[in-house]
GROMACS .gro file of C-alpha atoms in nm:
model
  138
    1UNK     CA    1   6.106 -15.820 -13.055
    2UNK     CA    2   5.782 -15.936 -13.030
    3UNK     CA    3   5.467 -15.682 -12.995
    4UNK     CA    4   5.224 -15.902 -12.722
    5UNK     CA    5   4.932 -15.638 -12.658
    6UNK     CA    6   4.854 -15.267 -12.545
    7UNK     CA    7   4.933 -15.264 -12.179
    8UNK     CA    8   4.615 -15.094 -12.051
    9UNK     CA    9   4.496 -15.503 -12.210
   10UNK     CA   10   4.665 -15.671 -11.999
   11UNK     CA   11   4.470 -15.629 -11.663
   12UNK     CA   12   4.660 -15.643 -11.339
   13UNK     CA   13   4.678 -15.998 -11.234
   14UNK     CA   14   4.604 -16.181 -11.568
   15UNK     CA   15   4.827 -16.345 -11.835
   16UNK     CA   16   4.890 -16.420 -12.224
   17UNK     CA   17   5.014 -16.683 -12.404
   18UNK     CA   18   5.262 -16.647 -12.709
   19UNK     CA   19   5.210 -16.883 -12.958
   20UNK     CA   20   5.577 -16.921 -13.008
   21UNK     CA   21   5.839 -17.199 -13.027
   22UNK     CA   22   5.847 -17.278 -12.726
   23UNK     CA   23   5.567 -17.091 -12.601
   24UNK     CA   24   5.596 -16.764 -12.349
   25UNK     CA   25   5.372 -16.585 -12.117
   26UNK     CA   26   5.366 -16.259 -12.034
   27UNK     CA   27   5.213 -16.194 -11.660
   28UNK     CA   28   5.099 -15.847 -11.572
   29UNK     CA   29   5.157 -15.777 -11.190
   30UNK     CA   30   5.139 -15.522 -10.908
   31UNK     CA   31   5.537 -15.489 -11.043
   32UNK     CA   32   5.516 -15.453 -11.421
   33UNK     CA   33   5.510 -15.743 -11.684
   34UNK     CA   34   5.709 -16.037 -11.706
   35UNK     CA   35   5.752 -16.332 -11.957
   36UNK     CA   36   5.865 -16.645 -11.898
   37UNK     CA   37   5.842 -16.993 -12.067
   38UNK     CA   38   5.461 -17.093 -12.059
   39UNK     CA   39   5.493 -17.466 -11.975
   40UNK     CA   40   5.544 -17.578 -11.610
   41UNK     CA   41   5.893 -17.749 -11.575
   42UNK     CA   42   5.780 -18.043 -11.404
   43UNK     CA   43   5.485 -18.138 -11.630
   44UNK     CA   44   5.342 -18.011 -11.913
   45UNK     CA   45   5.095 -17.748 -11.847
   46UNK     CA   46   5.041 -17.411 -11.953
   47UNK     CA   47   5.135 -17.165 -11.657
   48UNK     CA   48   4.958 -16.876 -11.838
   49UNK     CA   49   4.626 -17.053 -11.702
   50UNK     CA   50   4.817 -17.034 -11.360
   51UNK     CA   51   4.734 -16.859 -11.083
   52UNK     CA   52   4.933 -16.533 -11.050
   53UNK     CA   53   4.968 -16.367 -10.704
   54UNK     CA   54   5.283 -16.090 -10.636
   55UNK     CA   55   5.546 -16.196 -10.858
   56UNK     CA   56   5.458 -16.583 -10.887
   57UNK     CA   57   5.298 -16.801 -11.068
   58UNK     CA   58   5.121 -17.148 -10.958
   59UNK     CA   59   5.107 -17.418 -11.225
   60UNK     CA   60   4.733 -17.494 -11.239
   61UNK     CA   61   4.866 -17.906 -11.289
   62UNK     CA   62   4.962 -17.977 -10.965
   63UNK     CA   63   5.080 -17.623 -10.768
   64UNK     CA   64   5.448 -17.618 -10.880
   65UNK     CA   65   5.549 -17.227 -10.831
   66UNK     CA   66   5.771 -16.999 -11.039
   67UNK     CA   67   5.924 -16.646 -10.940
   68UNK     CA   68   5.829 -16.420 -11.269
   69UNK     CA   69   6.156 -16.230 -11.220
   70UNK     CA   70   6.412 -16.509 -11.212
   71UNK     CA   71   6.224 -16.817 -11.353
   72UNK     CA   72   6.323 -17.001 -11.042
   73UNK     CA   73   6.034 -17.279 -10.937
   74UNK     CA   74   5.940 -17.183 -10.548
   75UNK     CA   75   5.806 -17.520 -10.429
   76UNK     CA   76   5.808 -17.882 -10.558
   77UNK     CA   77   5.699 -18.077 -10.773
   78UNK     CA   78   5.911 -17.808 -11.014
   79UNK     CA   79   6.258 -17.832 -10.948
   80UNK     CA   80   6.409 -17.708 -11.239
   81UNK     CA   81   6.367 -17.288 -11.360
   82UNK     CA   82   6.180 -17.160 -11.665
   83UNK     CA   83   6.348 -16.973 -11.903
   84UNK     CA   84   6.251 -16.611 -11.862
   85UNK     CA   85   6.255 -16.294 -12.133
   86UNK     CA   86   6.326 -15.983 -12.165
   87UNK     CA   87   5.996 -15.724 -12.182
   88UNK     CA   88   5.985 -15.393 -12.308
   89UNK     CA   89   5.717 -15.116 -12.340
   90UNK     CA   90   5.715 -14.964 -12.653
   91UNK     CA   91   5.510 -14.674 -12.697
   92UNK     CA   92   5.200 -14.806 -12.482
   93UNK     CA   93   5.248 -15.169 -12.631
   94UNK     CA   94   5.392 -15.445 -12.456
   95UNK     CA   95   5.724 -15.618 -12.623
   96UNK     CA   96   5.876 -15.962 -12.555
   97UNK     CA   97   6.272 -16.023 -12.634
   98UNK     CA   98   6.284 -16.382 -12.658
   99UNK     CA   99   6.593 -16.561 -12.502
  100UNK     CA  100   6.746 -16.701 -12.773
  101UNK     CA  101   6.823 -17.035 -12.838
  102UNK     CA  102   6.551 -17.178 -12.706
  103UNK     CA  103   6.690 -17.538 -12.751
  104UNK     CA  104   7.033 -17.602 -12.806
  105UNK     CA  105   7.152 -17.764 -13.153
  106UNK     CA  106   7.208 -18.126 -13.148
  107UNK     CA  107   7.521 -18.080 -13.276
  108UNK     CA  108   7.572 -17.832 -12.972
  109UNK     CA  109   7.575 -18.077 -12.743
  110UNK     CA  110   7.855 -18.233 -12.638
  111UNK     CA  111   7.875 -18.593 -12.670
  112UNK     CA  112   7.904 -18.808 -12.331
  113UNK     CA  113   8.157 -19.110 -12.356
  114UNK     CA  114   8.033 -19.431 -12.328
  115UNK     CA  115   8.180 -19.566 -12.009
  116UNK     CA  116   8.487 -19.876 -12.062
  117UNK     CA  117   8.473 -20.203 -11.927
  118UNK     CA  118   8.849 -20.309 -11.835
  119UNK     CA  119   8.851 -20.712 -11.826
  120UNK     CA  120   8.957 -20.865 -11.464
  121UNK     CA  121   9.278 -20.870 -11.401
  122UNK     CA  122   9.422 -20.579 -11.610
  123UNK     CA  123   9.604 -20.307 -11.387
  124UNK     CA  124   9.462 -19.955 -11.464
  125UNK     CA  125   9.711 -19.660 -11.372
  126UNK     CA  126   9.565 -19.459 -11.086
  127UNK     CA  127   9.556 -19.178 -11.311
  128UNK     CA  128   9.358 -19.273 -11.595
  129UNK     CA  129   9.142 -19.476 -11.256
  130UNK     CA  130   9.079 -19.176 -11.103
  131UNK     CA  131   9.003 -18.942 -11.430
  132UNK     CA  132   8.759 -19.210 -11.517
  133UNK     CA  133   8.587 -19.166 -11.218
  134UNK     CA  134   8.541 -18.763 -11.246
  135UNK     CA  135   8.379 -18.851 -11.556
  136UNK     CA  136   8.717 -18.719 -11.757
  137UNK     CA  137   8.811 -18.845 -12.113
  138UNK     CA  138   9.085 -19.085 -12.075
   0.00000   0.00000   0.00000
């Protein structure tokens, strides 16, 4: 758990910026605090400098817009969500519960098959023809 600031500040309508790994921002609104990733999906910008109106952000880049309750980007350019956290109010101070892992290990991630040339004029099973093209390990 991370201890942000006192709530009373945090004024209504601003933001902070966690220098963590990667960075979060915690967004006071009309409907509590939130905390989300602080850089803007599509580019990188820092969304605490956004503009914050109900519960949304707009990246102050080029207008991409997140929901602060789901992470979920509301208009292009962003198409893909930030990740959001967990915030908790701890006698009068504001907590963030980082999602945890931020990034996935390398070794977590599965490695993709490279994809098999078969030479002209050798018959491939429909089978392993048709696992090979759902992307399935042969």
């Amino acid at each position: 758990m991370i201890p942000v600031c006192r709530c009373e500040d945090l004024p209504e309508g601003e933001a902070i910026r966690i220098d963590t790994e990667p960075p979060i921002a915690v967004f006071h609104t009309e409907g509590g605090f939130y905390a989300i990733d602080d850089t803007c999906t599509h580019q990188d910008a820092s969304l605490s400098e956004g503009w914050v109106e109900n519960c949304q952000v707009e990246c102050p880049l080029h207008a991409a817009s997140f929901d602060l309750r789901t992470g979920a980007p509301s208009c292009l350019p962003a198409r893909r969500p930030v990740r959001t956290h967990r915030v908790e109010i701890v006698d009068g101070v504001v907590c963030v519960l980082p999602t945890v892992p931020a990034v996935p290990a390398a070794s977590a991630v599965p490695a993709v098959p490279a994809p098999v040339a078969v030479p002209a004029g050798v018959a491939v099973p429909p089978a392993v023809a048709v696992a090979a093209a759902e992307g399935s390990v042969v």
